[in-house]
GROMACS .gro file of C-alpha atoms in nm:
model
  335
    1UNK     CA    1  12.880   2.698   1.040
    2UNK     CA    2  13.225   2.689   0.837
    3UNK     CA    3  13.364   2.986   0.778
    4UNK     CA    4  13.618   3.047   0.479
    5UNK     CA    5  13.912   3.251   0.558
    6UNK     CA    6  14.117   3.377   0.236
    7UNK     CA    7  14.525   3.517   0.260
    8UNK     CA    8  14.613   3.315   0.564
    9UNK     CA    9  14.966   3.260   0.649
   10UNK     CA   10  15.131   2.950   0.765
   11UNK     CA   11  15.180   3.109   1.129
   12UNK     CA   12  14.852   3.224   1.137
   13UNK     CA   13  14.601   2.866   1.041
   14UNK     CA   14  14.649   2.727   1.370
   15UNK     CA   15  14.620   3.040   1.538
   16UNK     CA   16  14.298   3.052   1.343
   17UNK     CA   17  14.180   2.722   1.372
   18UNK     CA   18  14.233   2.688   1.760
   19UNK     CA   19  14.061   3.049   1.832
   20UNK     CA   20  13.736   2.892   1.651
   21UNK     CA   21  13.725   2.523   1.777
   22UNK     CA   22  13.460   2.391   1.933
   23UNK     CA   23  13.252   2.733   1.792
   24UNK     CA   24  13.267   2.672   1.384
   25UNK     CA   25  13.488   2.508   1.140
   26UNK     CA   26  13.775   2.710   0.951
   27UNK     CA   27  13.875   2.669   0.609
   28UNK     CA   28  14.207   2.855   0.550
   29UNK     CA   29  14.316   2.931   0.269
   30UNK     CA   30  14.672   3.072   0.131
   31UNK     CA   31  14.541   3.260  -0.201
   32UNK     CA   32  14.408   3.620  -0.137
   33UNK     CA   33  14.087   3.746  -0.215
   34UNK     CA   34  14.058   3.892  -0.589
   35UNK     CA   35  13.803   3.876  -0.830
   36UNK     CA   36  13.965   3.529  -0.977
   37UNK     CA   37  13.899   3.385  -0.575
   38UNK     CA   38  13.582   3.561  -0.483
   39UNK     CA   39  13.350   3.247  -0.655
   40UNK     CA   40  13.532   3.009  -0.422
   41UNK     CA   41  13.345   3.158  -0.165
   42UNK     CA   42  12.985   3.075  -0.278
   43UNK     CA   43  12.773   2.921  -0.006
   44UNK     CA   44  12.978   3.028   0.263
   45UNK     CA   45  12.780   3.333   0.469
   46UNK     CA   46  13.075   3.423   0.662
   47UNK     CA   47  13.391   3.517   0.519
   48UNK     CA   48  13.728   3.610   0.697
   49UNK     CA   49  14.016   3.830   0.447
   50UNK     CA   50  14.352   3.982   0.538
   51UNK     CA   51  14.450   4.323   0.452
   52UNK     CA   52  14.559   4.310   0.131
   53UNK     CA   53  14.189   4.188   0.016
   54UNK     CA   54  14.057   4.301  -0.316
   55UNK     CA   55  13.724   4.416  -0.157
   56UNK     CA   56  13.626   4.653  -0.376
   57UNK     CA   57  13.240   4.679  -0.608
   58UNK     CA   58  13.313   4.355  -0.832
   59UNK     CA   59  13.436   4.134  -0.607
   60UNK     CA   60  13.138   4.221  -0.346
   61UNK     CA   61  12.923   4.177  -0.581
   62UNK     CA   62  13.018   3.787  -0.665
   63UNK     CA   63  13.055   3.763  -0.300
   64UNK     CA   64  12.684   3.860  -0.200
   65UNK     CA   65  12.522   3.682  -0.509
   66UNK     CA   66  12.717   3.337  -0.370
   67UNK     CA   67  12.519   3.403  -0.043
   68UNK     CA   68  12.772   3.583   0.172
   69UNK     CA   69  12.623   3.788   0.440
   70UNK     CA   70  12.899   3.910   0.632
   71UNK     CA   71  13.270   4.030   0.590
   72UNK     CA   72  13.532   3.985   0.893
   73UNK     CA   73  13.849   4.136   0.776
   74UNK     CA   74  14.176   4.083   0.985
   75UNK     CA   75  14.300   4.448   1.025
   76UNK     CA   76  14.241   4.742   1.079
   77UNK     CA   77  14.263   4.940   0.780
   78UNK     CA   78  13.967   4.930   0.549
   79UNK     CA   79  14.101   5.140   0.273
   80UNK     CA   80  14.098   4.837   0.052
   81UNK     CA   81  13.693   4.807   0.114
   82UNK     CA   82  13.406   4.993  -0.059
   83UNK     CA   83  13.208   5.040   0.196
   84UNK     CA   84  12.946   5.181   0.006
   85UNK     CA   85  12.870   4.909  -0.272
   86UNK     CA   86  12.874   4.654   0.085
   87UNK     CA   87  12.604   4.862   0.211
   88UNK     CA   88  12.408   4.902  -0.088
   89UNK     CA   89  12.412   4.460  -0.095
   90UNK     CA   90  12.368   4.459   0.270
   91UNK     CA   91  12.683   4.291   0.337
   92UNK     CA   92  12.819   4.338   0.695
   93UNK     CA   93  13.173   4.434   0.755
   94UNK     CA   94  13.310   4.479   1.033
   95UNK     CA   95  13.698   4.519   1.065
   96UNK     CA   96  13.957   4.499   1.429
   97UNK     CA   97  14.013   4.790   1.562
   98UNK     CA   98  14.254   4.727   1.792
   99UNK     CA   99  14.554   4.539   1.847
  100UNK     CA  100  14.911   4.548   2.003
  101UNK     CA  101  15.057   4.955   1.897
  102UNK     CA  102  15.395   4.795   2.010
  103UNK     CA  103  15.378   4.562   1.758
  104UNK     CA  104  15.435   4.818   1.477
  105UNK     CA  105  15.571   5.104   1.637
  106UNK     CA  106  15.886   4.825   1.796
  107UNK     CA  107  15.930   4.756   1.363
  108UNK     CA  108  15.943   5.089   1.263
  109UNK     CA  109  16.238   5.107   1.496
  110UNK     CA  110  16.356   4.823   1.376
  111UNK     CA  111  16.400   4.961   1.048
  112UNK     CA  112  16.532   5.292   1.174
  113UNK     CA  113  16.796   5.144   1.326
  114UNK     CA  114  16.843   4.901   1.060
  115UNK     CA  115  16.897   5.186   0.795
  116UNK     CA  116  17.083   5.375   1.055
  117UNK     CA  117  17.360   5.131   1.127
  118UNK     CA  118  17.377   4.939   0.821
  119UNK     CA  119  17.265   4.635   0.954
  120UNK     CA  120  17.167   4.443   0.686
  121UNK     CA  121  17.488   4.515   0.437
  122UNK     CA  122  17.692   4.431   0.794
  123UNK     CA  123  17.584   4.104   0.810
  124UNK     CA  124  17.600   4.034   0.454
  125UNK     CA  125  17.945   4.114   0.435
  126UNK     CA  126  18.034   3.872   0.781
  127UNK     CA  127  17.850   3.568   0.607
  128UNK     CA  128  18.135   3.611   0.307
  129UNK     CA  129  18.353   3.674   0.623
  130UNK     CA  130  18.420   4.044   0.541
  131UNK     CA  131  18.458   4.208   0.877
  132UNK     CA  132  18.558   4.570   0.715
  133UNK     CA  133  18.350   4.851   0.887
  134UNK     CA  134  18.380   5.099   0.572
  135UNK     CA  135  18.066   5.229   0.499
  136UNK     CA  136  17.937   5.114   0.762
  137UNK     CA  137  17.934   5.449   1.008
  138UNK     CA  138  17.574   5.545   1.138
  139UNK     CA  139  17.488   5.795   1.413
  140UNK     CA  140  17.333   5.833   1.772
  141UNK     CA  141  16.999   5.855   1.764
  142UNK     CA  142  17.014   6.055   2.141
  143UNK     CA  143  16.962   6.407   2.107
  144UNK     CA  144  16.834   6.412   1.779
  145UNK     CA  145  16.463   6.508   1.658
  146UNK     CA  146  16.184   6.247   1.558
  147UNK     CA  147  15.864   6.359   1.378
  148UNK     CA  148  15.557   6.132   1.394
  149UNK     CA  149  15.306   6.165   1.191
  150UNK     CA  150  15.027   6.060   1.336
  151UNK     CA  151  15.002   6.016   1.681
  152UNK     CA  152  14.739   5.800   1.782
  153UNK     CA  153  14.798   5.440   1.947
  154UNK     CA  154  15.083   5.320   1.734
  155UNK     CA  155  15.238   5.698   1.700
  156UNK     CA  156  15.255   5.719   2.097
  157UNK     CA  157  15.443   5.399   2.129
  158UNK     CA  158  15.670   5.507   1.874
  159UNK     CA  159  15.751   5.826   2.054
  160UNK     CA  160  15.805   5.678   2.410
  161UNK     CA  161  16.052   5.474   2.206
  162UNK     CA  162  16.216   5.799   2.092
  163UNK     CA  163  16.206   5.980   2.456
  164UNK     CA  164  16.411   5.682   2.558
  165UNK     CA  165  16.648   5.734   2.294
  166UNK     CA  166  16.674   6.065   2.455
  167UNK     CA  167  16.538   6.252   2.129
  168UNK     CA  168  16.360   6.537   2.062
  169UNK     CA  169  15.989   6.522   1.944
  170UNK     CA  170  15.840   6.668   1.724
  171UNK     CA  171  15.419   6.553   1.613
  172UNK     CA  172  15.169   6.604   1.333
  173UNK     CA  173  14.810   6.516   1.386
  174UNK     CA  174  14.485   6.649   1.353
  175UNK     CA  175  14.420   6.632   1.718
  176UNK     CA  176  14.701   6.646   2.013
  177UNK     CA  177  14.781   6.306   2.227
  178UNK     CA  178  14.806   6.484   2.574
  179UNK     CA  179  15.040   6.171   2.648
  180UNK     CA  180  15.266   6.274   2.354
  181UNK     CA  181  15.283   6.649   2.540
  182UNK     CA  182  15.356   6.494   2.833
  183UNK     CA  183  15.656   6.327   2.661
  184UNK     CA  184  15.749   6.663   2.573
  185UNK     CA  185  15.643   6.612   2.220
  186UNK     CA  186  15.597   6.998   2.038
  187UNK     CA  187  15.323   6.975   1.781
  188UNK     CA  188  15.374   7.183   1.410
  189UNK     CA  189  15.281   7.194   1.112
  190UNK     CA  190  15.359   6.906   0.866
  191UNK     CA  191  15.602   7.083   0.651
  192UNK     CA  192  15.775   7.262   0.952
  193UNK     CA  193  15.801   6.853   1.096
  194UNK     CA  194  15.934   6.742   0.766
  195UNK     CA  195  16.213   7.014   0.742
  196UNK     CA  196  16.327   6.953   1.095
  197UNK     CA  197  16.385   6.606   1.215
  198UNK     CA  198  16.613   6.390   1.147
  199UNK     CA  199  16.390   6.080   1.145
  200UNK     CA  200  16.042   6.061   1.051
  201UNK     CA  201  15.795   5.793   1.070
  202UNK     CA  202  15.430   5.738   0.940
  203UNK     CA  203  15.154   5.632   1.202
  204UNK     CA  204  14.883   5.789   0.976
  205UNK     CA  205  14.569   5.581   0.814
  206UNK     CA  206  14.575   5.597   0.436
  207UNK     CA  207  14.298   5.881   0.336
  208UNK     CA  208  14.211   6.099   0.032
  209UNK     CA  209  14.388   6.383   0.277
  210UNK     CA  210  14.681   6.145   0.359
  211UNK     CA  211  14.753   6.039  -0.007
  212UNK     CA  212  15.083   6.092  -0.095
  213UNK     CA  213  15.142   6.243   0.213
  214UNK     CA  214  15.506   6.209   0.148
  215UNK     CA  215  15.569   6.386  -0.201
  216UNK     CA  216  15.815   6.574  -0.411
  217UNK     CA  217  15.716   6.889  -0.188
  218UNK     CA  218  15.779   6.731   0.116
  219UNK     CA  219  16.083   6.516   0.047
  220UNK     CA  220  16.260   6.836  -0.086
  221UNK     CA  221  16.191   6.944   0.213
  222UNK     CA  222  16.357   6.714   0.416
  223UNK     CA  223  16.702   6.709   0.541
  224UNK     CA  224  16.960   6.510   0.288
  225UNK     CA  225  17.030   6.286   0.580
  226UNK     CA  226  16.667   6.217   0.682
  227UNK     CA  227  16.526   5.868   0.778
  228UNK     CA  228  16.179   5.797   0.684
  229UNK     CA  229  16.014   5.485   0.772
  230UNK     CA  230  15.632   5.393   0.629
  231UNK     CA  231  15.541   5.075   0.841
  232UNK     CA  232  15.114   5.237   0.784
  233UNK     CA  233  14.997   5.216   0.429
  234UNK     CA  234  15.181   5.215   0.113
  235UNK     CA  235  14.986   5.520  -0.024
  236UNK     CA  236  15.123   5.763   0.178
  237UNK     CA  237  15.462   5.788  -0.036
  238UNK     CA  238  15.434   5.877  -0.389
  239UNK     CA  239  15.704   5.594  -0.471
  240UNK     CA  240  15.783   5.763  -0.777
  241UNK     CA  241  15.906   6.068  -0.627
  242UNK     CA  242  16.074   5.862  -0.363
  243UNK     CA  243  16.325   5.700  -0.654
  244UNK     CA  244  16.368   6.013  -0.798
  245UNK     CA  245  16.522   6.180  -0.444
  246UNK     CA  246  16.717   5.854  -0.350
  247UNK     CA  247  16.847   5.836  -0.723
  248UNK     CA  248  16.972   6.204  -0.600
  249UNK     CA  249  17.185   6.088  -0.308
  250UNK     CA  250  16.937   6.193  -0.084
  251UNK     CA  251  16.900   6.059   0.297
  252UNK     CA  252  17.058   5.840   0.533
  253UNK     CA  253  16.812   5.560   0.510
  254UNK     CA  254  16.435   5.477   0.430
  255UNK     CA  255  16.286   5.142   0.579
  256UNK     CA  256  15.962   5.066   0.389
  257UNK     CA  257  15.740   4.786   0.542
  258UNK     CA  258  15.447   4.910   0.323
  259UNK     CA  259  15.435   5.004  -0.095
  260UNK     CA  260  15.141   5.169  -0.279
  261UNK     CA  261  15.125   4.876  -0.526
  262UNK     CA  262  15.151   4.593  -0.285
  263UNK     CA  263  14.872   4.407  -0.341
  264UNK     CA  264  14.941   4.081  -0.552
  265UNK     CA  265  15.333   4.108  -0.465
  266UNK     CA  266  15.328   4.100  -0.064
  267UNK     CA  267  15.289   3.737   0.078
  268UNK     CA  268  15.363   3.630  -0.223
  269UNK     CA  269  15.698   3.431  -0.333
  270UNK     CA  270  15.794   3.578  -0.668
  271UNK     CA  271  16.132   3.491  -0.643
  272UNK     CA  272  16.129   3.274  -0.955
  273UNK     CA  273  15.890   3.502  -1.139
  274UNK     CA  274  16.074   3.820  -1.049
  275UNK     CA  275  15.835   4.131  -1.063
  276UNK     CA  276  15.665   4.394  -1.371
  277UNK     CA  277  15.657   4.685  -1.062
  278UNK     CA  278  15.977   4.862  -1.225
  279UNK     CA  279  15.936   5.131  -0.917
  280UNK     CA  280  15.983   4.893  -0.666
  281UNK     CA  281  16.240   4.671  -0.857
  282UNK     CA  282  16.419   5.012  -0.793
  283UNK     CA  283  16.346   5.066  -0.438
  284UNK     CA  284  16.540   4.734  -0.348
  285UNK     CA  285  16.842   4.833  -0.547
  286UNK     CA  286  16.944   5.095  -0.315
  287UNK     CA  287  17.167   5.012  -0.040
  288UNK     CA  288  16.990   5.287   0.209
  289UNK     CA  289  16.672   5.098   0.120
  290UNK     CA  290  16.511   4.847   0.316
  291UNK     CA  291  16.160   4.699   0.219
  292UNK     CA  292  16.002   4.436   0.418
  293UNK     CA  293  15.659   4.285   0.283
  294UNK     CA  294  15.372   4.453   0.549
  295UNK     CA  295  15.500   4.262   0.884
  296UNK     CA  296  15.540   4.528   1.108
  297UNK     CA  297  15.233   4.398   1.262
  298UNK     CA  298  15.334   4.001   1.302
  299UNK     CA  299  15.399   3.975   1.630
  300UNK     CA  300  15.233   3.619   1.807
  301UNK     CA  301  15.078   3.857   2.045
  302UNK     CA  302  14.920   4.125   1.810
  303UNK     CA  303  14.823   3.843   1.536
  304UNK     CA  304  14.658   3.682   1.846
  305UNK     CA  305  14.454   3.986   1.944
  306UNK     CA  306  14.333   4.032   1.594
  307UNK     CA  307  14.220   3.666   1.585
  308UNK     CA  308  14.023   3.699   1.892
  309UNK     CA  309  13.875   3.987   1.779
  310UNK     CA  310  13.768   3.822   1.425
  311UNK     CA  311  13.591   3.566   1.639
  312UNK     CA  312  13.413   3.800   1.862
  313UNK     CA  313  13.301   3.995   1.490
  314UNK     CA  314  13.175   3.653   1.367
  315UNK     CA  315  12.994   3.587   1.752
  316UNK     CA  316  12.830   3.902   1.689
  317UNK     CA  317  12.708   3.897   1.402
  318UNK     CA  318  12.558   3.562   1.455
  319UNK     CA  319  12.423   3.734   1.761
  320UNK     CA  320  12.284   4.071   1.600
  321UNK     CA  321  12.528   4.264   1.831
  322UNK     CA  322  12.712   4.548   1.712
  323UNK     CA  323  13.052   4.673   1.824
  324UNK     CA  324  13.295   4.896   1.720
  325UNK     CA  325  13.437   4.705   1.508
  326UNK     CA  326  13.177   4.683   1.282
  327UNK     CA  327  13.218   4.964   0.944
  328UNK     CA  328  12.913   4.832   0.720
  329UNK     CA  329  12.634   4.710   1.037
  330UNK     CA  330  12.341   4.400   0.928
  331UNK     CA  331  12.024   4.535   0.746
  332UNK     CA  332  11.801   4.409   0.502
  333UNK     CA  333  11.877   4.498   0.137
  334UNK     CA  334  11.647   4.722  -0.033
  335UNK     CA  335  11.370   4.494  -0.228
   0.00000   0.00000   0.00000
């Protein structure tokens, strides 16, 4: 069989073509799944698409009346998936559940710190051999309060991070991580979380309940010298309202690795294009700003888990297995 995989990076296709040899061919390609790509997949009964896939009821559609049978999609959100028009065409999905938390939670301390200590105007300024430290003055991290919100896997990691900063902890979550306790981690309410700490960083999946998480309410709430960092899904920040406190002088830093409207702009080179997204033309102009393009999770080791884990969905499938990685299981459409 020959499987088409759509939004691959040039890091990933041999990553990707080595995990399938000798089991079925690959054909990688670099353009994402939209509704402009979905005919290019006609014939092909297994498909492969990254996270920022257009899955939704239109593109299915083209997808299951060119003969695909089954979706593998390399991550593990699914928010970008309507799961019920892929059950209503009996199209299996099935999605990874699991890979490296380190991965992510090790990048949203890399933008933390990033913000924190200026890094990125630093070493501008040494390239045009400006070795001035003004405006340049960050803070200890030890002995200050992190809230995480949302403490699952990738939350956890990011709070043993934090204990070894020596910080305080403070969680959000619908349900307790006894190893976050253990940390010492005290868990509050949301809006008690956002008034208190000095850094806070999103670990939450992108929900109706999570949606704009992170709004007007809660970033007046939040110190003037907060850091937030979103390295989960770009929906959890109104963006909007994020401009509108930063244009206000308001905190220390935010590191972004994730934006609401991402989709068509991350992976992308638009450099000689420039962009029509005047909110996030914004969010790069400020100098407490950092955005990276959704690469928190590009680590060789987590991109490597999520590729063996593709293959075992595809293996499965073929094999009329489920796992838990399956969202949308095989069954025969409705006559």
């Amino acid at each position: 069989m020959e499987i088409l995989a759509f939004g691959v990076q040039s890091d990933e296709k041999p990553l990707i073509e080595r995990a399938f040899a000798g089991q079925h061919d690959v054909r990688c390609l670099d353009v994402f799944l939209t509704e402009d790509t979905a005919p290019i997949a006609a014939g092909y009964e297994v498909i492969s698409t990254s996270v920022n896939a257009d899955l939704g009821g239109s593109v299915l559609q083209t997808l299951a009346a060119g003969g695909t049978q089954m979706i593998a999609q390399r991550s593990t959100g699914f928010n970008n998936i309507d799961l019920d028009v892929a059950e209503r065409l009996a199209l299996q999905v099935a999605r990874v559940s699991y890979y490296s938390p380190h991965s992510v939670a090790e990048f949203a301390w890399t933008l933390a710190m990033a913000v924190n200590r200026r890094i990125v105007r630093a070493v501008s300024r040494t390239r045009d051999f400006d070795f001035r430290l003004d405006g340049l003055l960050g803070r200890d991290m030890h002995g200050r309060t992190a809230g995480v919100v949302g403490t699952g896997k990738i939350g956890e990691a990011f709070a043993r991070i934090a204990h070894g900063f020596g910080m305080n902890l403070l969680g959000w979550d619908i349900a307790e991580n006894p190893a976050c306790t253990a940390l010492g981690m005290t868990y509050v309410e949301k809006e008690r979380l956002f008034t208190e700490a000095d850094l806070i960083s999103l670990h939450v999946p992108l929900l109706p309940a999570t949606h704009h998480i992170i709004g007007e309410d809660a970033l007046s709430a939040m110190k003037d010298d907060a850091i937030l960092v979103n390295s989960s899904r770009g929906g959890l920040v109104d963006s909007t309202a994020l401009v509108a406190a930063l244009r206000a002088g308001r905190f220390t830093g935010v590191g972004l690795d994730v934006y609401e409207a991402e989709a068509g702009l991350f992976y992308v080179d638009k450099s000689m294009e420039g962009i029509d997204d005047d909110t996030l033309a914004r969010l790069v102009t400020f100098p407490n700003v950092i955005v990276t393009s959704h690469q928190a999770y590009y680590t060789r080791d987590a991109v490597g888990q999520i590729i063996d884990a593709t293959v075992r969905n595809v293996a499965d499938y073929l094999a009329g297995r489920r796992s838990e990685n399956v969202l949308v299981p095989a069954h025969v459409a409705a006559p």
